[in-house]
C-alpha cells in the first residue's frame, strides 16, 4: 500500500534546494515536515544570475516584498537580452520580454511589418517594442496602465548566492529544518528500491517519504543511486564548458543582458548593483581553456575581480526526472546552457509541477509518468529554442559556426523554421514557455525572414499602412519621456542596496 507523504527531505541547498523548500513550505504549510540537508563543504555553481518574468510569480506566491528582494540580492531589472554578432558579425538584435506593435485577431503584427518591408518602407521591427526602446535608453518604470500597448514585462538580474541565502532565511522562518552534513550512505527499500533514509557523516540518519535531489550535476540520488540515465544533447548544443569571472560594475546599469557571440561560443555580461557577472560558454573541441580565458579577460568592460573559474557541463536531461520516490530538481534533472536564462525557470517549473501533482496519499505511477511527460516536453522545447540561435546564422568565419549551420536539427524545429520562412506562420507548441513574439524576434533577428504574410495585412493601402505604423511607433515611445533611468528607479523604489 502506498505511503502517505508526510516527510519531505531535500538534498542540497543553493537556489534549487532553497526555492524548493520555500515553495513547498509556503504552499503545503504544516501538512508535510520539510528537512533540507546541505554541507558548507560543497560549493554551489552560482552563475545563474539572469531570469525570465515567471520569477515574479514565485516571489508573489512567497509574498516577497519586491524592494526588499532587490536590495537583498543586489538585483537589477532585466527587460531583454541583446544578441551581438549572432546572425552575422556586426549585427545586433534584442530578444525582449515584450511584443512589437499590436496584433489583430488571426493576424500578428509581424505580418504587417513584412508587408511594409516588401513595399519598400524603411521600418525597424524593434522600433515598435517598448521593452527594446527602454533598454536602449537605459530606462525603466512600473507602468500602471490597462492598455496592452504599454505592457512592460520584466525579470531580474541578481546574485544567485545571495538569492539562495535570502530563500534560506525565508524557509527557516516557515519551519524548514536545515541539517548541516555530508551524505555518507543512502538507505533503500530492498523490494521497491525507493530511498528510505540518508545517513550523514557523523551518524545522523534522516528518514523521509519523498526525497528531492537538488545535489547538482552529480545527481546524488537520481543518478548515483537510481541510475535513471542521461540523454545527451551535445550533438545539437556542442558547448560543454563555461568560464566565469566577476568584474567592476558599470557607471550606468543597463536593464538588459548581453550575449556576445565569439568564435567558439558566446560571452555573457550581466549587470548587478555591486558588480558585473561575466562568462564565456564555449566548446572544448573548438577552444582550449587558455584560449577561452584570453577571450573572456580581453572582452571585459571593467576590471576583473578574481580569477576565471571553469565549469564543465553536459547539455541534456535525466531520462526520468521523477523515479520511485525521488524527484530531481535543478542541475540533477538536466542542464540547458544559460543562453536564454532558463536555468532558474526550470527549477521553478519543476517545483510548480510537483505541487500540482503532489502525491498526497502516496506515490501513484500514473502521476509520476505525467510529471516526466511534461518535464520532457518542456526541456525539449527550450532546447529547440536554444538550438535556433546557433543554427540560424550566416557566420562562416570559424569552424564552430560552420559546423552548427550544417548540422541536422530536431524535426520539430526544422518544420517550425520552414513554416515561418515560407509564410510567417508560427504554431505554439504545448508547454513551450517561449511565445510567438520570442520566436519572431530570434528568427528575424538572425536573418530568417518570411517570404509571405497573412492576407489581412493587405487591408490598408500603402499610405494607410505607413500612417498606422507611425502612429503605433509614436504610442510606444510615449511613456519614455517621463520614465527615469534604471538606476534612478532602483534608488527611488527602495530597491538599491546601501
XYZ file of C-alpha atoms in Angstrom:
498
model
C 0.000 0.000 0.000
C 1.366 3.483 -0.885
C 2.886 5.505 1.938
C 1.268 8.884 2.640
C 3.757 11.700 2.090
C 4.381 13.363 5.432
C 8.184 13.840 5.405
C 9.983 15.570 2.527
C 13.784 15.543 2.507
C 15.681 17.900 0.172
C 19.292 17.008 -0.596
C 21.322 20.112 -1.449
C 20.891 23.833 -0.962
C 21.630 26.695 -3.360
C 18.861 28.215 -5.452
C 17.324 24.826 -6.340
C 17.192 23.493 -2.802
C 16.048 26.623 -1.057
C 13.496 27.600 -3.704
C 12.046 24.097 -3.395
C 11.955 24.373 0.395
C 10.384 27.839 0.314
C 7.600 26.984 -2.136
C 6.747 23.639 -0.532
C 6.633 25.229 2.909
C 4.550 28.167 1.708
C 2.008 26.104 -0.243
C 1.788 22.925 1.834
C 2.341 24.552 5.210
C 2.256 22.128 8.116
C 0.868 19.244 6.021
C 4.413 17.967 5.491
C 7.617 18.220 7.502
C 10.461 19.534 5.338
C 14.139 18.900 6.042
C 16.975 20.221 3.890
C 20.402 18.613 4.089
C 23.380 20.576 2.824
C 27.064 20.932 3.548
C 29.085 24.114 3.619
C 31.961 21.976 2.285
C 30.199 21.636 -1.092
C 30.209 24.779 -3.205
C 27.408 25.950 -5.473
C 27.667 26.862 -9.152
C 26.272 30.353 -8.614
C 26.333 31.696 -12.187
C 22.583 31.755 -12.812
C 22.270 35.487 -12.429
C 19.651 36.272 -15.095
C 15.991 35.278 -15.060
C 12.795 35.491 -17.099
C 9.470 37.089 -15.994
C 7.892 33.987 -14.347
C 10.295 34.533 -11.425
C 7.827 37.218 -10.344
C 5.182 34.520 -9.862
C 7.448 32.730 -7.373
C 8.076 35.914 -5.430
C 4.345 36.717 -5.452
C 3.392 33.270 -4.092
C 6.032 33.663 -1.385
C 4.728 37.142 -0.560
C 8.179 38.673 -1.014
C 8.431 42.463 -0.970
C 9.991 43.455 -4.290
C 12.058 46.363 -2.982
C 13.483 44.199 -0.201
C 14.223 41.428 -2.699
C 16.083 43.847 -4.992
C 18.181 45.168 -2.096
C 18.995 41.811 -0.528
C 20.038 40.124 -3.782
C 21.760 43.200 -5.315
C 19.299 42.833 -8.192
C 18.707 44.946 -11.281
C 15.893 44.975 -13.820
C 16.076 42.868 -16.980
C 13.959 43.863 -19.986
C 15.699 41.892 -22.718
C 18.784 40.123 -23.976
C 20.865 41.920 -26.572
C 22.432 39.468 -29.033
C 25.601 40.709 -30.744
C 27.238 39.011 -33.766
C 24.889 36.014 -33.833
C 23.282 36.296 -37.268
C 26.419 37.846 -38.738
C 29.398 39.741 -37.351
C 28.477 43.385 -36.785
C 24.731 42.722 -36.396
C 22.753 43.053 -33.161
C 19.169 42.451 -32.146
C 17.132 42.266 -28.951
C 15.078 39.384 -27.630
C 12.783 41.261 -25.280
C 10.085 40.183 -22.869
C 7.613 42.390 -24.708
C 5.881 42.253 -28.054
C 6.169 44.584 -31.021
C 3.207 46.596 -32.288
C -0.357 45.426 -31.828
C -1.932 42.213 -33.073
C -5.254 41.786 -34.840
C -7.371 38.652 -34.454
C -5.884 35.978 -36.759
C -3.002 38.230 -37.786
C 0.074 39.119 -35.750
C 1.942 42.400 -36.081
C 4.959 40.905 -37.854
C 2.749 40.200 -40.897
C 2.089 43.956 -41.263
C 5.804 44.644 -40.806
C 6.603 42.087 -43.522
C 4.101 43.740 -45.870
C 5.671 47.159 -45.148
C 9.189 45.839 -45.767
C 8.153 44.279 -49.073
C 6.551 47.602 -50.055
C 9.942 49.275 -49.594
C 9.249 51.037 -46.291
C 12.281 51.541 -44.051
C 10.860 50.312 -40.744
C 12.756 48.676 -37.877
C 10.662 45.934 -36.254
C 12.120 46.722 -32.818
C 11.029 50.390 -33.007
C 7.573 49.047 -32.124
C 8.706 47.218 -28.971
C 8.565 49.226 -25.728
C 10.940 46.856 -23.931
C 13.595 47.445 -26.562
C 13.058 51.215 -26.572
C 13.521 51.321 -22.785
C 16.546 49.027 -22.960
C 18.318 51.229 -25.491
C 17.704 54.387 -23.419
C 18.540 52.646 -20.125
C 15.169 53.492 -18.595
C 12.590 51.662 -16.512
C 9.377 52.294 -14.599
C 6.480 50.179 -13.391
C 3.777 51.308 -15.798
C 0.241 51.217 -14.414
C -1.945 51.034 -17.496
C -4.655 48.758 -18.819
C -3.513 49.433 -22.381
C -1.544 46.422 -23.678
C 0.383 48.809 -25.924
C 2.351 49.842 -22.840
C 2.921 46.454 -21.260
C 6.483 46.326 -19.976
C 7.219 42.772 -18.792
C 10.460 42.403 -16.869
C 12.609 39.996 -14.903
C 15.751 40.404 -12.810
C 19.490 40.008 -12.743
C 20.594 39.004 -9.253
C 23.393 37.422 -7.283
C 22.233 33.789 -7.118
C 24.233 33.025 -3.966
C 22.509 35.943 -2.220
C 19.151 34.756 -3.555
C 19.772 31.289 -2.119
C 20.682 32.839 1.243
C 17.561 35.005 1.128
C 15.338 31.983 0.422
C 17.039 30.029 3.188
C 16.093 32.654 5.763
C 12.534 32.713 4.406
C 12.259 28.892 4.511
C 13.604 28.560 8.036
C 11.065 31.131 9.263
C 8.360 28.824 7.842
C 9.682 25.872 9.787
C 12.014 24.151 7.303
C 14.710 22.305 9.241
C 18.249 22.653 7.888
C 20.736 19.911 8.696
C 24.424 20.505 8.059
C 26.273 17.447 6.878
C 27.568 15.248 4.080
C 25.544 12.248 2.930
C 27.666 9.140 3.523
C 25.148 6.403 2.803
C 21.711 6.147 1.195
C 19.326 3.544 2.598
C 16.839 1.967 0.183
C 13.912 -0.417 0.445
C 15.008 -3.920 -0.514
C 11.896 -4.631 -2.596
C 10.937 -1.351 -4.296
C 14.349 0.307 -4.417
C 12.807 3.505 -3.021
C 15.021 5.685 -0.830
C 14.104 5.397 2.845
C 16.779 7.389 4.671
C 20.052 9.287 4.421
C 22.954 8.517 6.730
C 25.213 11.515 7.295
C 28.850 11.560 8.219
C 28.889 11.512 11.987
C 25.973 9.089 12.307
C 22.860 11.257 11.925
C 20.094 9.481 9.986
C 17.264 11.325 8.237
C 14.245 9.318 7.113
C 11.698 10.537 4.579
C 8.790 9.593 2.357
C 9.685 11.819 -0.629
C 13.233 12.899 -1.495
C 14.088 15.919 -3.665
C 17.512 15.685 -5.313
C 18.997 19.185 -5.536
C 22.562 17.905 -5.333
C 23.651 19.435 -8.629
C 25.096 17.716 -11.679
C 26.407 14.759 -9.673
C 22.799 13.628 -9.060
C 23.484 12.009 -5.707
C 20.121 10.221 -5.621
C 18.660 10.292 -9.135
C 21.840 9.106 -10.882
C 24.234 7.643 -8.321
C 21.502 5.616 -6.604
C 18.625 5.156 -9.047
C 20.757 5.337 -12.207
C 17.974 6.709 -14.416
C 20.395 7.536 -17.246
C 21.093 10.742 -19.126
C 20.033 11.920 -22.582
C 22.994 13.831 -24.027
C 22.251 16.708 -26.430
C 25.862 17.639 -27.163
C 25.402 16.833 -30.871
C 22.986 19.779 -31.093
C 24.486 22.040 -28.447
C 28.254 21.464 -28.539
C 29.277 23.960 -25.846
C 30.423 21.920 -22.848
C 32.269 24.408 -20.637
C 31.707 27.792 -19.074
C 34.263 30.184 -17.628
C 33.035 32.829 -15.211
C 34.604 35.898 -13.634
C 33.085 38.968 -11.903
C 34.180 42.497 -12.788
C 33.642 46.033 -11.524
C 30.206 47.443 -12.225
C 29.369 49.983 -14.899
C 28.722 53.605 -14.009
C 25.252 53.214 -15.557
C 23.449 49.894 -15.110
C 21.873 48.621 -18.323
C 18.460 46.966 -17.905
C 19.348 44.048 -20.177
C 21.707 41.103 -20.535
C 24.261 40.925 -23.335
C 25.065 37.721 -25.221
C 28.066 38.294 -27.493
C 28.891 35.570 -29.994
C 32.550 34.582 -30.189
C 34.432 32.207 -32.483
C 33.947 29.197 -30.187
C 30.792 30.072 -28.265
C 29.378 33.199 -26.623
C 30.046 35.618 -23.799
C 27.552 36.908 -21.235
C 27.509 40.262 -19.464
C 25.072 40.650 -16.592
C 24.862 43.959 -14.669
C 24.248 43.778 -10.910
C 24.179 46.557 -8.345
C 27.592 45.724 -6.859
C 29.444 44.129 -9.781
C 29.038 42.652 -13.244
C 28.723 38.968 -13.984
C 30.768 37.799 -16.974
C 31.346 34.458 -18.559
C 32.159 32.539 -21.698
C 30.211 29.462 -22.776
C 32.356 27.501 -25.211
C 33.077 24.220 -26.949
C 36.216 22.471 -25.728
C 36.501 20.870 -29.181
C 36.919 24.320 -30.717
C 38.719 26.206 -27.948
C 41.162 25.418 -25.114
C 40.692 26.729 -21.580
C 43.689 29.026 -22.117
C 42.149 30.471 -25.285
C 38.805 30.875 -23.512
C 40.447 32.802 -20.661
C 42.147 35.077 -23.189
C 38.840 35.793 -24.968
C 36.984 36.431 -21.720
C 39.551 38.609 -19.954
C 40.188 40.710 -23.063
C 36.480 41.433 -23.514
C 35.526 42.813 -20.097
C 34.130 46.315 -19.697
C 35.619 46.607 -16.213
C 38.437 45.274 -14.048
C 38.301 41.542 -13.239
C 37.600 40.884 -9.556
C 39.081 37.412 -9.443
C 40.477 34.570 -11.488
C 38.288 32.918 -14.133
C 36.573 29.759 -12.897
C 35.975 26.837 -15.283
C 32.660 24.974 -15.034
C 32.369 21.803 -17.155
C 28.839 20.711 -18.091
C 26.949 18.283 -20.275
C 23.832 19.537 -22.025
C 20.880 17.193 -21.774
C 18.389 15.788 -19.290
C 17.864 12.910 -16.886
C 15.796 10.296 -18.698
C 13.373 10.241 -15.762
C 13.267 13.305 -13.555
C 10.975 11.551 -11.102
C 11.826 7.937 -10.299
C 10.214 5.980 -7.444
C 10.198 8.444 -4.532
C 12.968 10.734 -5.805
C 12.358 13.937 -7.789
C 15.347 15.675 -9.394
C 15.217 19.483 -9.420
C 17.924 21.813 -10.700
C 21.134 20.555 -12.264
C 20.420 16.997 -11.146
C 17.448 16.977 -13.564
C 19.442 18.211 -16.554
C 21.242 21.217 -17.944
C 20.495 23.729 -20.675
C 23.128 26.399 -21.109
C 22.189 29.883 -19.850
C 21.714 31.492 -23.276
C 18.034 32.318 -22.627
C 18.245 32.487 -18.820
C 16.103 29.387 -18.289
C 18.072 27.613 -15.546
C 16.244 29.176 -12.606
C 12.958 28.971 -14.505
C 13.384 25.191 -14.893
C 13.840 24.919 -11.124
C 10.664 26.914 -10.608
C 8.710 24.921 -13.211
C 9.738 21.613 -11.651
C 8.590 22.706 -8.185
C 5.276 24.046 -9.503
C 4.716 20.802 -11.432
C 5.438 18.795 -8.297
C 2.980 20.907 -6.310
C 0.270 20.374 -8.942
C 0.878 16.622 -8.880
C 1.863 16.262 -5.234
C 1.287 12.684 -4.030
C -0.954 13.280 -1.040
C -1.932 9.701 -0.160
C 1.121 8.084 -1.706
C 3.057 7.908 -4.957
C 0.993 6.818 -7.964
C 2.902 5.599 -11.037
C 0.450 7.431 -13.314
C 1.275 10.726 -11.600
C 4.991 10.023 -11.953
C 4.549 9.294 -15.675
C 2.630 12.542 -16.195
C 5.282 14.535 -14.356
C 8.006 13.006 -16.535
C 5.993 13.558 -19.727
C 5.546 17.252 -19.027
C 9.163 17.672 -17.937
C 10.464 16.062 -21.118
C 8.363 18.259 -23.410
C 9.351 21.423 -21.551
C 13.047 20.595 -21.714
C 12.837 19.718 -25.418
C 11.016 22.903 -26.439
C 13.535 25.085 -24.596
C 16.338 23.020 -26.159
C 14.936 23.684 -29.637
C 14.709 27.419 -28.986
C 18.370 27.496 -27.953
C 19.424 25.407 -30.975
C 17.713 28.002 -33.189
C 20.194 30.683 -32.068
C 23.172 28.565 -33.102
C 21.788 27.083 -36.295
C 20.152 30.162 -37.854
C 23.364 32.033 -38.589
C 25.159 33.258 -41.669
C 28.561 33.187 -39.955
C 31.269 31.161 -41.682
C 34.326 32.736 -40.046
C 35.026 29.811 -37.673
C 34.663 26.026 -37.707
C 32.326 26.278 -34.699
C 29.725 28.265 -36.660
C 30.191 26.346 -39.899
C 29.536 23.087 -38.046
C 26.379 24.462 -36.450
C 24.998 25.817 -39.712
C 25.369 22.419 -41.353
C 24.190 20.143 -38.532
C 20.862 18.249 -38.713
C 18.375 19.708 -36.222
C 15.295 18.221 -34.468
C 12.379 17.695 -36.848
C 10.000 19.890 -34.842
C 12.425 22.825 -35.020
C 13.150 22.292 -38.734
C 9.427 22.319 -39.505
C 8.903 25.451 -37.408
C 11.658 27.355 -39.215
C 10.436 26.236 -42.654
C 6.827 27.252 -41.949
C 7.863 30.695 -40.715
C 10.253 31.250 -43.607
C 7.572 30.467 -46.174
C 4.520 32.146 -44.646
C 5.337 33.992 -41.419
C 3.170 31.496 -39.530
C 4.222 30.196 -36.103
C 2.441 27.489 -34.146
C 2.582 27.335 -30.362
C 3.852 24.009 -29.049
C 2.366 22.667 -25.794
C 4.409 23.585 -22.702
C 6.696 25.889 -24.721
C 7.463 28.817 -22.418
C 8.560 30.967 -25.373
C 5.578 32.581 -27.047
C 5.275 33.803 -30.642
C 6.958 37.210 -30.024
C 10.107 35.456 -28.751
C 10.349 33.155 -31.759
C 9.720 36.051 -34.149
C 12.463 38.184 -32.614
C 15.121 35.471 -32.728
C 14.162 34.222 -36.191
C 14.101 37.675 -37.764
C 16.986 38.939 -35.654
C 19.175 36.218 -37.131
C 18.043 36.736 -40.687
C 15.182 34.253 -41.126
C 12.595 36.496 -42.801
C 9.137 35.438 -44.018
C 8.625 35.201 -47.782
C 4.899 35.886 -47.394
C 2.387 37.358 -44.952
C -1.217 36.928 -43.852
C -3.850 38.316 -46.298
C -5.291 40.572 -43.572
C -2.097 42.637 -43.816
C -3.239 43.685 -47.296
C -6.248 45.501 -45.794
C -4.760 49.033 -45.686
C -3.148 50.535 -48.759
C 0.486 51.612 -48.593
C -0.252 55.145 -47.344
C -2.668 53.900 -44.684
C -0.204 51.233 -43.532
C 2.623 53.758 -43.258
C 0.380 56.055 -41.211
C -0.708 53.251 -38.902
C 2.885 52.227 -38.308
C 3.902 55.806 -37.493
C 1.027 56.040 -35.011
C 1.945 52.768 -33.267
C 5.614 53.774 -33.074
C 4.673 57.119 -31.509
C 2.393 55.418 -28.976
C 5.149 53.009 -27.998
C 7.543 55.889 -27.355
C 5.065 57.939 -25.342
C 5.987 56.657 -21.844
C 9.724 57.231 -22.353
C 9.698 60.996 -21.824
C 8.678 60.718 -18.153
C 10.500 57.488 -17.375
C 13.537 57.549 -15.043
C 16.882 55.952 -15.746
C 17.189 52.393 -14.476
C 19.498 53.320 -11.560
C 17.219 56.203 -10.583
C 14.262 53.822 -10.456
C 16.147 51.412 -8.179
C 17.004 54.213 -5.767
C 13.529 55.769 -5.760
C 11.767 52.422 -5.444
C 13.893 51.485 -2.483
C 15.469 48.562 -4.274
C 19.055 49.824 -4.350
C 21.407 48.323 -1.799
C 23.072 50.769 0.569
